[in-house]
Amino acid sequence: MASALVKDLNQVVSGPPIYDKARFGSIVLRSETAQVLLQNPTGQQLARLNKLLLEDAYPGELAKSVSTGWVVNDGAMASTGSGRGVIYTAKDYSRYRLMFTMRHVSGNPDHQACVLIFCSRPQDGERPLDALGGIQFQVPNGGHWDYRPGMNNNGGAEFTSVTKTKFDVHEWSRVEILADASQGVARMAVAQPLGSKAVEVLGFKDPAAGKVGPIAWQMHNAGLLDEYKDVTIEWEPKDDLITVR
């Protein structure tokens, strides 16, 4: 029943505008909701408005989305642009193959879409590290950042730009990341257009960085709208990068 309710709520959030002056006449709207409403939003910003309106209408039943900032939009996990933050896996991973399809919709201010590996999972009641203290791969063109405590820089020799690409970030790309926490290594390959042969874009190697932990998708700053779908995670893969063959 709970999963059905979540599905129904996601359909409402991703659907047409739910705001009506008479319907919400007795509802006290947060300043954040009122500001978004004045923008007459469309697309993912409309989904964000619908979610905020539902939360304001049912404050005791629905959790606030300030700390999450993600919705399901047409089968894709989509950032709402509400603010800097991450969404991360419920399980921790050591050696794995991550595959997903993504596109960057828009940003104001703009920034590349970001995936984080070798992250530190926050404990209950603990303030999480910025970007979970992980290693950032920017998709699809291979930018990067090192968020480990004491680092917070774009790295050095541990990152290798394998191929200089100029993929259109607004088009769908298929991404493969092969990571091994025990060795502190990771490789990323990207295919665009979908169905084409992928090219290896970025590599990382630093044994000190390897950490068993969650995988995360990062909304780098407010105003960013990114979409991810068809996500798969393979435990202990026996093969090397499969999309570059």
Short mmCIF file of C-alpha atoms in Angstrom, two decimals:
data_model
loop_
_atom_site.label_atom_id
_atom_site.label_comp_id
_atom_site.label_asym_id
_atom_site.label_seq_id
_atom_site.Cartn_x
_atom_site.Cartn_y
_atom_site.Cartn_z
CA MET A 1 0.00 0.00 0.00
CA ALA A 2 2.84 2.38 0.83
CA SER A 3 4.48 1.83 -2.55
CA ALA A 4 1.15 2.46 -4.28
CA LEU A 5 0.76 5.71 -2.35
CA VAL A 6 4.25 6.83 -3.35
CA LYS A 7 3.47 6.02 -6.98
CA ASP A 8 0.23 8.03 -6.81
CA LEU A 9 2.01 11.00 -5.21
CA ASN A 10 4.72 10.92 -7.86
CA GLN A 11 2.04 10.98 -10.57
CA VAL A 12 0.46 14.04 -8.96
CA VAL A 13 3.83 15.77 -8.59
CA SER A 14 4.82 15.03 -12.20
CA GLY A 15 1.43 15.97 -13.62
CA PRO A 16 -0.28 19.27 -14.50
CA PRO A 17 -0.36 22.21 -12.05
CA ILE A 18 -2.36 21.43 -8.92
CA TYR A 19 -2.54 25.01 -7.66
CA ASP A 20 -5.97 26.61 -7.63
CA LYS A 21 -6.68 29.76 -5.64
CA ALA A 22 -9.90 28.37 -4.17
CA ARG A 23 -8.35 24.96 -3.41
CA PHE A 24 -5.41 26.46 -1.55
CA GLY A 25 -7.22 29.49 -0.15
CA SER A 26 -7.04 28.23 3.44
CA ILE A 27 -3.51 26.76 3.15
CA VAL A 28 -0.58 28.70 4.56
CA LEU A 29 2.18 28.55 1.96
CA ARG A 30 5.85 28.65 2.85
CA SER A 31 7.84 31.55 1.42
CA GLU A 32 9.70 29.04 -0.78
CA THR A 33 6.42 27.77 -2.23
CA ALA A 34 5.08 31.27 -2.82
CA GLN A 35 8.27 32.31 -4.62
CA VAL A 36 8.17 29.32 -6.97
CA LEU A 37 4.45 29.88 -7.60
CA LEU A 38 5.12 33.45 -8.77
CA GLN A 39 7.50 32.12 -11.43
CA ASN A 40 4.72 30.25 -13.30
CA PRO A 41 7.08 27.25 -13.58
CA THR A 42 7.07 24.48 -16.14
CA GLY A 43 8.86 21.15 -16.43
CA GLN A 44 10.83 20.03 -13.40
CA GLN A 45 10.26 23.34 -11.61
CA LEU A 46 6.52 22.68 -11.92
CA ALA A 47 7.08 19.24 -10.36
CA ARG A 48 8.94 20.96 -7.55
CA LEU A 49 6.02 23.40 -7.05
CA ASN A 50 3.47 20.58 -6.97
CA LYS A 51 5.54 18.79 -4.34
CA LEU A 52 5.88 21.92 -2.20
CA LEU A 53 2.13 22.53 -2.42
CA LEU A 54 1.35 18.99 -1.29
CA GLU A 55 3.73 19.36 1.65
CA ASP A 56 2.09 22.66 2.67
CA ALA A 57 -1.39 21.13 2.39
CA TYR A 58 -0.45 18.06 4.47
CA PRO A 59 2.32 19.24 6.84
CA GLY A 60 1.73 16.42 9.31
CA GLU A 61 1.70 13.63 6.75
CA LEU A 62 4.40 14.51 4.22
CA ALA A 63 8.07 15.13 4.92
CA LYS A 64 9.53 18.39 3.65
CA SER A 65 11.69 18.15 0.54
CA VAL A 66 14.20 20.85 1.45
CA SER A 67 16.92 18.31 2.19
CA THR A 68 16.15 15.98 -0.70
CA GLY A 69 15.35 18.00 -3.80
CA TRP A 70 14.57 15.00 -6.03
CA VAL A 71 11.41 13.74 -7.71
CA VAL A 72 10.47 11.01 -10.18
CA ASN A 73 9.71 12.63 -13.53
CA ASP A 74 8.56 10.41 -16.44
CA GLY A 75 10.45 7.46 -15.01
CA ALA A 76 13.63 9.43 -14.35
CA MET A 77 15.16 10.47 -11.03
CA ALA A 78 15.22 14.25 -11.42
CA SER A 79 16.76 17.03 -9.37
CA THR A 80 14.43 19.94 -8.65
CA GLY A 81 16.99 22.72 -8.37
CA SER A 82 15.99 23.39 -4.76
CA GLY A 83 19.55 23.53 -3.43
CA ARG A 84 22.90 21.83 -3.02
CA GLY A 85 22.63 18.24 -1.85
CA VAL A 86 22.88 14.56 -2.72
CA ILE A 87 20.73 11.48 -3.05
CA TYR A 88 22.55 8.23 -2.30
CA THR A 89 22.11 4.47 -2.30
CA ALA A 90 20.70 2.59 0.66
CA LYS A 91 23.53 0.02 0.41
CA ASP A 92 27.31 0.36 0.52
CA TYR A 93 29.45 -0.90 -2.35
CA SER A 94 33.07 -2.02 -2.72
CA ARG A 95 33.68 -3.35 -6.23
CA TYR A 96 30.90 -2.61 -8.68
CA ARG A 97 29.78 -1.56 -12.12
CA LEU A 98 27.37 1.39 -12.16
CA MET A 99 25.42 2.10 -15.33
CA PHE A 100 22.82 4.78 -15.99
CA THR A 101 21.38 7.05 -18.65
CA MET A 102 21.46 10.80 -17.98
CA ARG A 103 21.03 14.26 -19.35
CA HIS A 104 21.52 17.78 -18.02
CA VAL A 105 18.35 19.82 -18.54
CA SER A 106 19.35 23.30 -17.39
CA GLY A 107 21.05 25.30 -14.69
CA ASN A 108 20.96 28.83 -13.34
CA PRO A 109 23.75 29.10 -12.31
CA ASP A 110 24.91 26.21 -14.43
CA HIS A 111 27.15 23.25 -13.54
CA GLN A 112 27.83 19.80 -14.90
CA ALA A 113 25.83 16.85 -13.59
CA CYS A 114 27.78 14.96 -10.91
CA VAL A 115 28.14 11.42 -9.56
CA LEU A 116 30.04 10.65 -6.34
CA ILE A 117 31.94 7.45 -5.51
CA PHE A 118 33.94 6.29 -2.45
CA CYS A 119 31.55 8.25 -0.22
CA SER A 120 31.21 8.37 3.57
CA ARG A 121 27.75 7.40 4.78
CA PRO A 122 26.41 9.81 7.42
CA GLN A 123 25.34 8.20 10.69
CA ASP A 124 22.00 8.90 12.35
CA GLY A 125 22.01 12.38 13.82
CA GLU A 126 25.33 13.20 12.17
CA ARG A 127 25.84 16.13 9.82
CA PRO A 128 27.00 14.62 6.51
CA LEU A 129 30.26 15.66 4.92
CA ASP A 130 29.92 18.00 1.96
CA ALA A 131 29.33 15.80 -1.10
CA LEU A 132 29.69 12.88 1.36
CA GLY A 133 33.44 13.40 1.21
CA GLY A 134 33.54 11.48 -2.07
CA ILE A 135 35.26 11.55 -5.43
CA GLN A 136 33.23 13.42 -8.04
CA PHE A 137 32.90 12.36 -11.68
CA GLN A 138 31.18 15.00 -13.81
CA VAL A 139 29.09 13.42 -16.55
CA PRO A 140 29.26 13.10 -19.46
CA ASN A 141 32.47 15.00 -20.32
CA GLY A 142 34.73 13.99 -17.45
CA GLY A 143 35.23 16.96 -15.18
CA HIS A 144 36.12 15.99 -11.63
CA TRP A 145 36.62 17.07 -8.01
CA ASP A 146 38.05 15.60 -4.82
CA TYR A 147 35.80 16.20 -1.79
CA ARG A 148 37.82 14.21 0.73
CA PRO A 149 38.33 16.02 4.04
CA GLY A 150 41.39 18.24 3.71
CA MET A 151 41.24 18.16 -0.10
CA ASN A 152 38.33 20.03 -1.72
CA ASN A 153 40.14 20.57 -5.01
CA ASN A 154 40.05 19.36 -8.60
CA GLY A 155 42.77 16.83 -7.92
CA GLY A 156 46.05 16.12 -9.60
CA ALA A 157 47.73 13.01 -10.96
CA GLU A 158 45.08 10.74 -9.43
CA PHE A 159 42.67 11.84 -12.19
CA THR A 160 43.37 10.93 -15.81
CA SER A 161 41.48 12.47 -18.72
CA VAL A 162 41.51 9.53 -21.13
CA THR A 163 39.62 11.16 -24.00
CA LYS A 164 38.77 14.82 -24.51
CA THR A 165 35.07 14.78 -25.36
CA LYS A 166 32.52 17.41 -26.24
CA PHE A 167 29.31 15.50 -25.69
CA ASP A 168 26.13 17.57 -25.76
CA VAL A 169 25.16 17.56 -22.07
CA HIS A 170 21.50 18.18 -22.96
CA GLU A 171 21.25 14.94 -24.94
CA TRP A 172 20.84 11.53 -23.32
CA SER A 173 24.11 9.70 -22.61
CA ARG A 174 24.71 6.15 -21.38
CA VAL A 175 27.36 6.10 -18.65
CA GLU A 176 29.37 3.22 -17.18
CA ILE A 177 31.53 3.59 -14.07
CA LEU A 178 33.67 0.65 -12.95
CA ALA A 179 34.98 1.14 -9.39
CA ASP A 180 37.02 -0.87 -6.90
CA ALA A 181 37.29 0.58 -3.40
CA SER A 182 39.96 -1.93 -2.36
CA GLN A 183 42.32 -0.44 -4.95
CA GLY A 184 40.97 3.13 -4.99
CA VAL A 185 40.46 2.96 -8.76
CA ALA A 186 37.58 3.92 -11.03
CA ARG A 187 37.02 4.31 -14.76
CA MET A 188 34.20 6.00 -16.65
CA ALA A 189 33.00 5.44 -20.21
CA VAL A 190 30.23 7.28 -22.05
CA ALA A 191 28.14 6.54 -25.15
CA GLN A 192 26.36 9.31 -27.05
CA PRO A 193 24.10 8.93 -28.92
CA LEU A 194 22.48 6.05 -27.11
CA GLY A 195 23.38 2.74 -28.69
CA SER A 196 26.69 3.95 -30.09
CA LYS A 197 30.07 2.60 -29.02
CA ALA A 198 31.22 4.23 -25.79
CA VAL A 199 34.57 5.92 -25.26
CA GLU A 200 36.53 5.88 -22.04
CA VAL A 201 36.52 9.42 -20.68
CA LEU A 202 37.96 9.57 -17.17
CA GLY A 203 40.08 7.49 -14.83
CA PHE A 204 40.92 7.77 -11.14
CA LYS A 205 43.53 6.02 -9.00
CA ASP A 206 44.46 6.69 -5.38
CA PRO A 207 44.54 3.74 -2.97
CA ALA A 208 44.09 6.16 -0.05
CA ALA A 209 40.75 7.30 -1.50
CA GLY A 210 39.20 3.86 -1.81
CA LYS A 211 36.30 3.51 0.59
CA VAL A 212 33.38 1.12 0.88
CA GLY A 213 30.30 3.30 0.95
CA PRO A 214 27.25 4.57 -0.88
CA ILE A 215 27.08 5.83 -4.45
CA ALA A 216 25.57 9.30 -4.73
CA TRP A 217 24.14 11.68 -7.30
CA GLN A 218 24.91 15.30 -6.52
CA MET A 219 22.92 18.48 -7.12
CA HIS A 220 25.93 20.79 -7.06
CA ASN A 221 23.97 24.00 -6.50
CA ALA A 222 20.49 25.47 -6.53
CA GLY A 223 18.94 25.87 -9.96
CA LEU A 224 20.29 22.64 -11.46
CA LEU A 225 17.94 20.28 -13.27
CA ASP A 226 19.40 16.87 -14.16
CA GLU A 227 17.75 13.53 -14.99
CA TYR A 228 18.96 9.94 -14.46
CA LYS A 229 17.22 6.71 -15.46
CA ASP A 230 17.82 3.02 -16.19
CA VAL A 231 20.21 2.75 -13.24
CA THR A 232 21.84 -0.63 -12.63
CA ILE A 233 24.55 -1.68 -10.16
CA GLU A 234 26.46 -4.94 -10.67
CA TRP A 235 28.23 -6.41 -7.64
CA GLU A 236 31.75 -7.80 -8.09
CA PRO A 237 31.84 -7.60 -11.90
CA LYS A 238 34.12 -10.13 -13.57
CA ASP A 239 34.60 -8.13 -16.76
CA ASP A 240 36.37 -4.88 -17.54
CA LEU A 241 34.54 -1.89 -19.03
CA ILE A 242 31.93 -3.46 -21.28
CA THR A 243 30.64 -0.45 -23.19
CA VAL A 244 33.98 0.39 -24.84
CA ARG A 245 34.34 -2.95 -26.63
#
